[in-house]
Amino acid sequence: MKYELVIKNGIIVTASDMVEADIGIQNGKVQRIYRGLIGSEEIDAGGSYIIPGGVDPHVHIEMDVGDIRTTDDFESGSIAAVFGGTTTFIDFVEPMDGETLQDALTKRRAQADGRTVIDYGLHMTIVDDKPKTLAEIPEIVKEGVRSFKTYLTYPGFRLEDDQFIRVLEKITRSDGMALCHAENHAAIEYLRNKMSNNGQTAPIYHARSRPAATEIEAITRAIALAEVTGAPLYIVHVTTADGARAIKEGRARGIQVWGETCPQYLILTEKELERQEFEGAKFVCSPPLRTEIDNQGLWQALREGTLSTIGTDHCPFNYIGQKEMGRNNFTKIPGGIPGIEPRLALMHEFGVRRGLITVNQWVELCSTNPARIFGLYPRKGSLLPGADADIVIFDPAIQTTLSVGNLHECVDYTPYEGIAVTGLPMTVLQRGRVLIREREFVAPKGTGQFLRR
Ligand code: URP
Ligand code: ZN
Ligand code: ZN
């Protein structure tokens, strides 16, 4: 048989295997993996890795925070993602006060549809336990949005424990899954007020007002409440070794709990927030960057399977004009850092090349597990026959230095400025169509599809 497209001369790497073979693609789907396949069109992978497209389970594109908005829109954010080897992302719906979940979902889809260049899904954010909100949850599941984000901190977003319990119960009865941003609100408010009143206004106090204990307590509590309600729970952006340990212990008790971490929590530390001339503001995110010991503990948790996914929590705010809003007061610095593009390269450099995870774990963490956990597998996150031909040809030997000037994120800095990496996505396909060819965007824009999960 002659396939529409064949990718040849690569090393196919999945979450479980590594094999030298060709991939035959037909009608946008992976059809066969074998040697000596023939295609009407052929791409020579030149000995590079051929991996399933990355799935980023946690991004904030065009997110409004007060009067400001994250700087990537669905077009620029998705272009940056695909340059980085991500072919699917999952963003959030954040209903405004009084808005129904359905209206907010319709609005969010209108923002993304026809704009994003890669496929995308959405998580729904739940900020109250009003009967009408809870009643909508099964309807939202029917719309293909099965995952519901909750916050235990942030004024206007956070749920008290009794509310969280009611929300968890409704989500699990609706066959959904809860996501949780776990930080102890009362402790953080106490420390923020104390530090502000003492004139401790520099960016480093952002980290000091959210110490590790505030995350560890909240993760432990969220897992206990998931245990009580029987709800499956996904903890977003775990930053501490002890937070990961709480997940491990929860799993050992039989609770369905998964944990995500992000490259910034594996590679950077809170020392970045001490940079001179307010540069530390570039590294303000919540939960904050931690210590080298936490970095190591998180790598260990990834290696042993306690943490299951790598998201980016891509939340880009410009340094000029946005981060600067907190020049005299760290509590006014918009929280969040960019990173949708260099996720695969960073995890390859700091994880695979340094021997902290295997190349199969790299694929599993960045692609297969997010797809499995969020109901996209095996269509996404795999190269099984019938899967979408979302494929990355990743050259593990090419060297570059990450810099705001060579990334495609629409933001005026990168927290990874100056970091040298070996290994980059060269060619990226979605549903059998080449989007990036040898690091050049070659496709029509706006063809990403909404993924019902
Ligand atoms: O500081 C962060 N991470 N901002 C994005 C929103 C969130 O908490 O994930
Ligand atoms: Zn969060
Ligand atoms: Zn986030």
Short mmCIF file of C-alpha atoms and ligand atoms in Angstrom, two decimals:
data_model
loop_
_atom_site.label_atom_id
_atom_site.label_comp_id
_atom_site.label_asym_id
_atom_site.label_seq_id
_atom_site.Cartn_x
_atom_site.Cartn_y
_atom_site.Cartn_z
CA MET A 1 0.00 0.00 0.00
CA LYS A 2 1.09 3.55 -0.69
CA TYR A 3 0.34 5.88 2.21
CA GLU A 4 -0.51 9.57 1.83
CA LEU A 5 2.47 10.39 3.97
CA VAL A 6 5.32 8.40 5.43
CA ILE A 7 7.86 9.60 7.97
CA LYS A 8 11.08 7.66 7.48
CA ASN A 9 14.47 7.24 9.09
CA GLY A 10 13.51 8.18 12.59
CA ILE A 11 13.54 6.58 16.02
CA ILE A 12 9.98 6.24 17.20
CA VAL A 13 9.75 6.97 20.90
CA THR A 14 6.55 6.47 22.86
CA ALA A 15 5.80 6.15 26.57
CA SER A 16 6.70 2.48 26.37
CA ASP A 17 8.86 1.82 23.30
CA MET A 18 11.76 2.95 21.20
CA VAL A 19 12.09 1.50 17.72
CA GLU A 20 13.60 2.36 14.36
CA ALA A 21 10.69 2.27 11.92
CA ASP A 22 8.58 4.34 9.51
CA ILE A 23 5.12 5.77 10.22
CA GLY A 24 2.45 5.51 7.52
CA ILE A 25 -0.22 8.21 7.72
CA GLN A 26 -3.59 8.07 6.00
CA ASN A 27 -6.52 10.50 6.37
CA GLY A 28 -4.79 12.35 9.18
CA LYS A 29 -4.40 9.22 11.28
CA VAL A 30 -1.49 6.96 12.13
CA GLN A 31 -2.10 3.87 10.03
CA ARG A 32 0.96 1.67 10.40
CA ILE A 33 4.37 1.53 12.02
CA TYR A 34 6.70 -0.73 10.09
CA ARG A 35 9.92 -0.67 8.09
CA GLY A 36 10.10 0.12 4.38
CA LEU A 37 6.74 1.91 4.08
CA ILE A 38 6.13 3.92 0.91
CA GLY A 39 4.27 7.22 0.77
CA SER A 40 3.05 9.65 -1.90
CA GLU A 41 4.87 12.17 0.22
CA GLU A 42 7.79 11.24 2.43
CA ILE A 43 9.53 13.10 5.23
CA ASP A 44 13.05 12.08 6.17
CA ALA A 45 13.43 12.33 9.94
CA GLY A 46 17.21 12.00 9.57
CA GLY A 47 17.69 9.85 12.64
CA SER A 48 15.74 12.17 14.96
CA TYR A 49 13.13 11.08 17.50
CA ILE A 50 9.57 10.73 16.27
CA ILE A 51 7.22 11.26 19.21
CA PRO A 52 3.50 11.85 19.76
CA GLY A 53 2.66 15.57 19.84
CA GLY A 54 2.93 17.19 23.24
CA VAL A 55 -0.21 17.70 25.33
CA ASP A 56 -0.02 20.68 27.69
CA PRO A 57 -2.76 20.27 30.30
CA HIS A 58 -2.45 23.72 31.89
CA VAL A 59 -2.27 27.08 30.08
CA HIS A 60 -3.80 30.52 30.52
CA ILE A 61 -4.19 32.18 27.14
CA GLU A 62 -6.12 35.47 26.89
CA MET A 63 -6.89 35.28 30.60
CA ASP A 64 -8.29 38.39 32.24
CA VAL A 65 -6.99 39.25 35.69
CA GLY A 66 -8.60 42.47 36.91
CA ASP A 67 -7.92 45.07 34.24
CA ILE A 68 -5.14 43.18 32.50
CA ARG A 69 -4.97 40.17 30.23
CA THR A 70 -2.30 37.55 29.56
CA THR A 71 -0.41 38.61 26.48
CA ASP A 72 -0.71 35.55 24.25
CA ASP A 73 -3.95 35.26 22.34
CA PHE A 74 -5.15 31.93 20.97
CA GLU A 75 -3.27 32.44 17.73
CA SER A 76 0.10 33.53 19.13
CA GLY A 77 -0.07 31.13 22.09
CA SER A 78 -0.86 28.14 19.92
CA ILE A 79 1.85 29.05 17.40
CA ALA A 80 4.38 29.23 20.23
CA ALA A 81 3.09 25.89 21.54
CA VAL A 82 3.50 24.12 18.20
CA PHE A 83 7.02 25.51 17.70
CA GLY A 84 7.73 23.81 21.00
CA GLY A 85 6.25 20.49 19.92
CA THR A 86 2.90 20.82 21.67
CA THR A 87 -0.06 19.91 19.45
CA THR A 88 -2.81 19.99 22.08
CA PHE A 89 -3.37 22.28 25.03
CA ILE A 90 -6.07 22.54 27.65
CA ASP A 91 -7.02 26.05 28.76
CA PHE A 92 -9.66 27.26 31.21
CA VAL A 93 -13.12 28.79 31.19
CA GLU A 94 -13.49 31.35 33.96
CA PRO A 95 -17.11 32.43 34.34
CA MET A 96 -17.61 36.05 35.38
CA ASP A 97 -19.76 36.95 38.35
CA GLY A 98 -23.37 35.99 37.59
CA GLU A 99 -22.55 34.35 34.26
CA THR A 100 -23.76 30.80 33.68
CA LEU A 101 -21.15 28.11 33.04
CA GLN A 102 -22.72 27.46 29.65
CA ASP A 103 -22.53 31.14 28.61
CA ALA A 104 -18.93 31.36 29.74
CA LEU A 105 -18.08 28.20 27.79
CA THR A 106 -19.76 29.53 24.65
CA LYS A 107 -17.82 32.79 24.97
CA ARG A 108 -14.51 31.02 25.52
CA ARG A 109 -15.03 28.78 22.52
CA ALA A 110 -15.82 31.83 20.41
CA GLN A 111 -12.45 33.31 21.46
CA ALA A 112 -10.52 30.16 20.52
CA ASP A 113 -12.35 28.59 17.58
CA GLY A 114 -10.92 29.68 14.26
CA ARG A 115 -7.92 31.24 16.01
CA THR A 116 -5.88 28.43 17.48
CA VAL A 117 -3.57 26.55 15.15
CA ILE A 118 -3.58 23.37 17.27
CA ASP A 119 -6.30 21.30 18.89
CA TYR A 120 -7.47 22.35 22.32
CA GLY A 121 -9.69 21.41 25.22
CA LEU A 122 -11.07 23.38 28.14
CA HIS A 123 -11.35 22.93 31.90
CA MET A 124 -14.26 24.70 33.61
CA THR A 125 -13.52 26.81 36.70
CA ILE A 126 -15.95 26.53 39.62
CA VAL A 127 -15.82 29.43 42.06
CA ASP A 128 -18.97 28.85 44.14
CA ASP A 129 -21.32 26.11 45.28
CA LYS A 130 -24.59 27.81 44.41
CA PRO A 131 -27.29 25.25 43.49
CA LYS A 132 -27.55 26.67 39.98
CA THR A 133 -23.78 26.32 39.44
CA LEU A 134 -23.77 22.74 40.68
CA ALA A 135 -26.81 21.92 38.55
CA GLU A 136 -24.93 22.97 35.44
CA ILE A 137 -21.98 20.65 35.99
CA PRO A 138 -23.56 17.58 34.30
CA GLU A 139 -24.56 19.79 31.34
CA ILE A 140 -20.99 21.00 30.98
CA VAL A 141 -19.74 17.41 31.03
CA LYS A 142 -22.11 16.71 28.10
CA GLU A 143 -20.43 19.60 26.25
CA GLY A 144 -17.16 17.69 26.42
CA VAL A 145 -15.67 19.59 29.36
CA ARG A 146 -15.13 16.95 32.03
CA SER A 147 -12.54 18.58 34.26
CA PHE A 148 -13.34 21.30 36.79
CA LYS A 149 -10.79 23.65 38.28
CA THR A 150 -11.07 24.69 41.91
CA TYR A 151 -8.95 27.08 43.94
CA LEU A 152 -8.33 26.95 47.68
CA THR A 153 -6.85 30.45 47.54
CA TYR A 154 -7.24 33.71 45.55
CA PRO A 155 -10.02 36.10 46.62
CA GLY A 156 -13.04 35.76 44.35
CA PHE A 157 -12.04 32.26 43.28
CA ARG A 158 -11.40 30.23 46.39
CA LEU A 159 -13.74 27.69 47.85
CA GLU A 160 -14.09 27.15 51.60
CA ASP A 161 -13.83 23.52 52.69
CA ASP A 162 -17.59 23.01 52.93
CA GLN A 163 -18.04 24.47 49.45
CA PHE A 164 -15.16 22.40 48.09
CA ILE A 165 -16.80 19.23 49.46
CA ARG A 166 -20.13 20.01 47.76
CA VAL A 167 -18.35 20.81 44.49
CA LEU A 168 -16.26 17.61 44.65
CA GLU A 169 -19.35 15.54 45.33
CA LYS A 170 -21.23 17.01 42.37
CA ILE A 171 -18.26 16.62 40.04
CA THR A 172 -17.79 12.98 40.90
CA ARG A 173 -21.53 12.24 40.55
CA SER A 174 -21.39 13.88 37.12
CA ASP A 175 -18.51 11.65 36.03
CA GLY A 176 -16.09 14.55 35.99
CA MET A 177 -12.73 15.19 37.56
CA ALA A 178 -11.66 17.98 39.91
CA LEU A 179 -8.48 20.00 39.49
CA CYS A 180 -7.21 21.86 42.50
CA HIS A 181 -4.88 24.81 43.05
CA ALA A 182 -3.87 23.95 46.60
CA GLU A 183 -2.53 26.70 48.86
CA ASN A 184 -3.67 27.67 52.36
CA HIS A 185 -5.48 30.97 51.96
CA ALA A 186 -5.60 32.11 55.59
CA ALA A 187 -1.88 31.57 56.15
CA ILE A 188 -0.98 33.42 52.96
CA GLU A 189 -3.25 36.37 53.78
CA TYR A 190 -1.74 36.57 57.25
CA LEU A 191 1.83 36.61 55.91
CA ARG A 192 1.10 38.99 53.01
CA ASN A 193 -0.48 41.53 55.34
CA LYS A 194 2.30 41.21 57.86
CA MET A 195 5.01 41.69 55.24
CA SER A 196 3.26 44.59 53.50
CA ASN A 197 2.77 46.32 56.87
CA ASN A 198 6.48 45.84 57.62
CA GLY A 199 7.45 47.52 54.35
CA GLN A 200 8.68 44.22 52.89
CA THR A 201 7.56 44.99 49.37
CA ALA A 202 10.19 43.41 47.06
CA PRO A 203 9.35 40.42 44.81
CA ILE A 204 11.11 37.93 47.11
CA TYR A 205 8.37 38.51 49.70
CA HIS A 206 5.94 36.96 47.26
CA ALA A 207 7.74 33.65 47.86
CA ARG A 208 8.22 34.25 51.58
CA SER A 209 4.52 34.94 52.07
CA ARG A 210 3.64 31.58 50.48
CA PRO A 211 6.00 29.15 52.25
CA ALA A 212 6.07 25.43 51.49
CA ALA A 213 3.83 24.65 54.47
CA THR A 214 0.95 26.53 52.82
CA GLU A 215 1.06 24.21 49.82
CA ILE A 216 1.70 21.00 51.75
CA GLU A 217 -1.21 21.66 54.11
CA ALA A 218 -3.60 22.45 51.27
CA ILE A 219 -2.61 19.44 49.15
CA THR A 220 -3.02 17.17 52.18
CA ARG A 221 -6.44 18.68 52.95
CA ALA A 222 -7.63 18.52 49.34
CA ILE A 223 -6.70 14.84 49.19
CA ALA A 224 -8.49 14.16 52.47
CA LEU A 225 -11.63 15.83 51.12
CA ALA A 226 -11.34 13.86 47.89
CA GLU A 227 -11.12 10.73 50.02
CA VAL A 228 -14.26 11.67 51.94
CA THR A 229 -16.25 12.40 48.78
CA GLY A 230 -14.76 9.68 46.57
CA ALA A 231 -13.85 12.31 43.95
CA PRO A 232 -10.92 11.84 41.59
CA LEU A 233 -8.54 14.74 42.07
CA TYR A 234 -5.73 16.29 40.02
CA ILE A 235 -3.42 18.67 41.87
CA VAL A 236 -2.09 21.31 39.51
CA HIS A 237 1.42 22.76 39.71
CA VAL A 238 2.91 20.85 42.64
CA THR A 239 6.01 22.75 43.78
CA THR A 240 7.24 20.98 46.90
CA ALA A 241 8.82 17.61 47.57
CA ASP A 242 6.50 17.18 50.57
CA GLY A 243 3.45 18.07 48.48
CA ALA A 244 4.42 15.28 46.12
CA ARG A 245 4.86 12.98 49.10
CA ALA A 246 1.30 13.75 50.23
CA ILE A 247 0.11 12.59 46.80
CA LYS A 248 2.14 9.41 47.10
CA GLU A 249 0.60 8.69 50.50
CA GLY A 250 -2.89 9.43 49.20
CA ARG A 251 -2.37 6.99 46.35
CA ALA A 252 -1.08 4.38 48.76
CA ARG A 253 -4.44 4.73 50.60
CA GLY A 254 -6.22 4.01 47.33
CA ILE A 255 -7.32 7.55 46.52
CA GLN A 256 -7.48 8.52 42.85
CA VAL A 257 -5.15 11.49 42.92
CA TRP A 258 -2.74 12.73 40.28
CA GLY A 259 -0.14 15.46 40.44
CA GLU A 260 1.26 17.85 37.86
CA THR A 261 4.40 19.90 38.04
CA CYS A 262 5.92 22.43 35.63
CA PRO A 263 9.44 23.03 34.26
CA GLN A 264 9.85 26.19 36.35
CA TYR A 265 9.48 24.21 39.59
CA LEU A 266 12.05 21.66 38.44
CA ILE A 267 14.69 24.02 37.09
CA LEU A 268 14.41 27.41 38.80
CA THR A 269 14.47 28.37 42.46
CA GLU A 270 13.19 31.19 44.64
CA LYS A 271 16.65 32.79 44.38
CA GLU A 272 15.46 34.21 41.05
CA LEU A 273 13.05 36.45 42.95
CA GLU A 274 16.03 38.17 44.60
CA ARG A 275 17.35 39.54 41.30
CA GLN A 276 18.26 43.21 41.41
CA GLU A 277 16.33 46.10 39.87
CA PHE A 278 12.93 44.42 40.24
CA GLU A 279 13.95 41.67 37.77
CA GLY A 280 12.70 39.19 40.37
CA ALA A 281 9.14 40.13 39.33
CA LYS A 282 9.64 38.10 36.16
CA PHE A 283 9.60 34.98 38.34
CA VAL A 284 6.51 35.74 40.41
CA CYS A 285 3.98 32.93 40.12
CA SER A 286 1.78 31.06 42.54
CA PRO A 287 2.67 28.79 44.15
CA PRO A 288 6.15 30.33 44.12
CA LEU A 289 9.45 28.88 42.99
CA ARG A 290 11.06 26.85 45.79
CA THR A 291 14.47 25.40 46.69
CA GLU A 292 16.95 23.09 45.01
CA ILE A 293 15.90 20.36 47.44
CA ASP A 294 12.35 20.69 46.14
CA ASN A 295 13.63 20.59 42.55
CA GLN A 296 15.33 17.30 43.32
CA GLY A 297 12.31 15.91 45.18
CA LEU A 298 10.05 16.74 42.23
CA TRP A 299 12.39 15.00 39.76
CA GLN A 300 12.35 11.99 42.03
CA ALA A 301 8.53 12.11 42.15
CA LEU A 302 8.41 12.20 38.34
CA ARG A 303 10.85 9.35 38.05
CA GLU A 304 8.90 7.09 40.38
CA GLY A 305 5.48 8.02 38.93
CA THR A 306 4.13 9.96 41.91
CA LEU A 307 3.72 13.01 39.67
CA SER A 308 2.13 12.17 36.34
CA THR A 309 2.26 15.21 34.08
CA ILE A 310 4.22 18.26 33.02
CA GLY A 311 2.06 21.31 32.39
CA THR A 312 3.44 24.76 31.80
CA ASP A 313 0.90 26.96 33.63
CA HIS A 314 1.80 29.34 30.77
CA CYS A 315 0.54 32.67 32.09
CA PRO A 316 2.40 35.41 30.23
CA PHE A 317 2.42 38.97 31.53
CA ASN A 318 4.83 41.53 30.11
CA TYR A 319 7.54 42.80 32.41
CA ILE A 320 7.09 46.31 31.05
CA GLY A 321 3.70 47.70 31.98
CA GLN A 322 2.28 44.60 33.68
CA LYS A 323 4.77 43.01 36.12
CA GLU A 324 5.89 46.57 36.78
CA MET A 325 2.55 47.31 38.40
CA GLY A 326 4.01 45.78 41.55
CA ARG A 327 7.22 47.81 41.64
CA ASN A 328 6.36 49.23 45.06
CA ASN A 329 4.37 46.31 46.35
CA PHE A 330 4.85 42.63 45.54
CA THR A 331 1.14 41.93 46.07
CA LYS A 332 0.40 43.98 42.93
CA ILE A 333 2.70 41.94 40.65
CA PRO A 334 0.49 39.87 38.33
CA GLY A 335 1.25 36.22 39.07
CA GLY A 336 2.29 33.84 36.35
CA ILE A 337 5.19 33.15 34.01
CA PRO A 338 5.41 32.19 30.34
CA GLY A 339 6.64 28.79 29.14
CA ILE A 340 4.29 27.16 26.63
CA GLU A 341 7.05 26.88 24.01
CA PRO A 342 10.19 25.46 25.68
CA ARG A 343 8.45 22.67 27.69
CA LEU A 344 9.71 19.69 25.65
CA ALA A 345 13.17 21.16 25.15
CA LEU A 346 13.59 21.93 28.87
CA MET A 347 12.36 18.51 29.97
CA HIS A 348 14.65 16.87 27.45
CA GLU A 349 17.65 18.94 28.53
CA PHE A 350 17.21 18.86 32.29
CA GLY A 351 15.43 15.50 32.54
CA VAL A 352 16.57 13.15 29.79
CA ARG A 353 20.06 14.46 29.04
CA ARG A 354 20.94 14.69 32.75
CA GLY A 355 19.67 11.16 33.36
CA LEU A 356 16.84 12.14 35.73
CA ILE A 357 14.09 10.61 33.59
CA THR A 358 14.17 8.26 30.61
CA VAL A 359 13.28 9.32 27.10
CA ASN A 360 10.09 7.22 27.41
CA GLN A 361 9.15 9.00 30.64
CA TRP A 362 9.71 12.31 28.87
CA VAL A 363 7.06 11.34 26.29
CA GLU A 364 4.79 9.92 28.95
CA LEU A 365 4.91 13.03 31.13
CA CYS A 366 4.61 15.60 28.35
CA SER A 367 2.15 13.83 26.09
CA THR A 368 0.73 10.43 26.99
CA ASN A 369 -0.26 10.91 30.63
CA PRO A 370 -1.97 14.30 30.12
CA ALA A 371 -3.94 12.68 27.28
CA ARG A 372 -4.83 9.66 29.43
CA ILE A 373 -5.84 11.63 32.50
CA PHE A 374 -7.95 14.14 30.56
CA GLY A 375 -9.80 11.71 28.32
CA LEU A 376 -7.92 12.30 25.08
CA TYR A 377 -6.05 9.00 24.84
CA PRO A 378 -5.39 7.19 22.49
CA ARG A 379 -6.49 9.83 19.97
CA LYS A 380 -3.83 12.11 21.44
CA GLY A 381 -0.66 11.18 23.31
CA SER A 382 -0.05 8.00 21.33
CA LEU A 383 1.13 6.71 17.97
CA LEU A 384 -1.20 3.72 17.97
CA PRO A 385 -2.95 2.89 14.69
CA GLY A 386 -6.03 5.12 14.55
CA ALA A 387 -4.49 7.91 16.64
CA ASP A 388 -4.45 11.44 15.25
CA ALA A 389 -1.18 11.87 13.35
CA ASP A 390 0.01 14.57 15.76
CA ILE A 391 3.71 13.95 15.45
CA VAL A 392 6.89 15.74 16.42
CA ILE A 393 10.26 15.14 14.80
CA PHE A 394 12.59 16.09 17.61
CA ASP A 395 16.29 16.44 16.89
CA PRO A 396 18.02 15.49 20.16
CA ALA A 397 21.39 16.86 19.04
CA ILE A 398 20.67 20.40 17.83
CA GLN A 399 21.88 23.12 20.17
CA THR A 400 20.30 26.46 20.96
CA THR A 401 20.17 29.06 23.69
CA LEU A 402 16.69 29.99 24.84
CA SER A 403 15.98 33.67 24.53
CA VAL A 404 12.99 35.95 24.20
CA GLY A 405 14.29 36.77 20.71
CA ASN A 406 14.04 33.22 19.42
CA LEU A 407 10.84 32.09 21.13
CA HIS A 408 7.43 32.76 19.60
CA GLU A 409 5.54 33.57 22.80
CA CYS A 410 4.00 37.03 22.68
CA VAL A 411 5.63 38.42 25.82
CA ASP A 412 8.63 40.62 26.48
CA TYR A 413 10.76 38.14 28.45
CA THR A 414 11.35 34.48 29.14
CA PRO A 415 12.29 33.14 32.57
CA TYR A 416 14.63 30.76 30.70
CA GLU A 417 16.73 33.51 29.06
CA GLY A 418 20.26 32.30 28.35
CA ILE A 419 19.65 28.63 29.13
CA ALA A 420 21.41 26.38 26.63
CA VAL A 421 19.51 23.31 25.49
CA THR A 422 20.42 20.45 23.20
CA GLY A 423 17.36 19.11 21.42
CA LEU A 424 14.52 20.90 19.64
CA PRO A 425 11.35 20.03 17.72
CA MET A 426 12.13 20.50 14.03
CA THR A 427 8.99 19.40 12.21
CA VAL A 428 5.51 19.15 13.73
CA LEU A 429 2.36 17.64 12.27
CA GLN A 430 -1.23 17.83 13.39
CA ARG A 431 -3.70 15.31 12.05
CA GLY A 432 -1.20 14.47 9.30
CA ARG A 433 -0.69 18.06 8.17
CA VAL A 434 2.70 19.69 8.51
CA LEU A 435 2.41 22.82 10.66
CA ILE A 436 6.12 23.37 11.27
CA ARG A 437 8.66 22.21 8.69
CA GLU A 438 12.30 22.51 9.71
CA ARG A 439 11.38 25.25 12.24
CA GLU A 440 9.23 27.24 9.85
CA PHE A 441 5.48 27.68 10.26
CA VAL A 442 4.00 26.55 6.96
CA ALA A 443 0.28 25.98 7.56
CA PRO A 444 -2.91 28.01 7.32
CA LYS A 445 -3.88 29.49 10.68
CA GLY A 446 -6.93 28.81 12.78
CA THR A 447 -7.45 25.16 11.98
CA GLY A 448 -7.23 23.84 15.55
CA GLN A 449 -10.27 21.90 16.71
CA PHE A 450 -12.08 21.89 20.03
CA LEU A 451 -11.70 18.49 21.67
CA ARG A 452 -14.74 17.07 23.43
CA ARG A 453 -13.50 14.88 26.20
O1 URP B 1 0.74 32.44 39.18
C1 URP B 1 0.09 31.70 38.47
N1 URP B 1 0.36 30.42 38.41
N2 URP B 1 -0.91 32.21 37.74
C2 URP B 1 -1.77 31.48 36.93
C3 URP B 1 -2.99 31.06 37.64
C4 URP B 1 -2.77 29.83 38.45
O2 URP B 1 -2.81 29.90 39.67
O3 URP B 1 -2.56 28.76 37.90
ZN ZN B 2 -2.96 27.80 39.94
ZN ZN B 3 -2.60 27.99 36.19
#
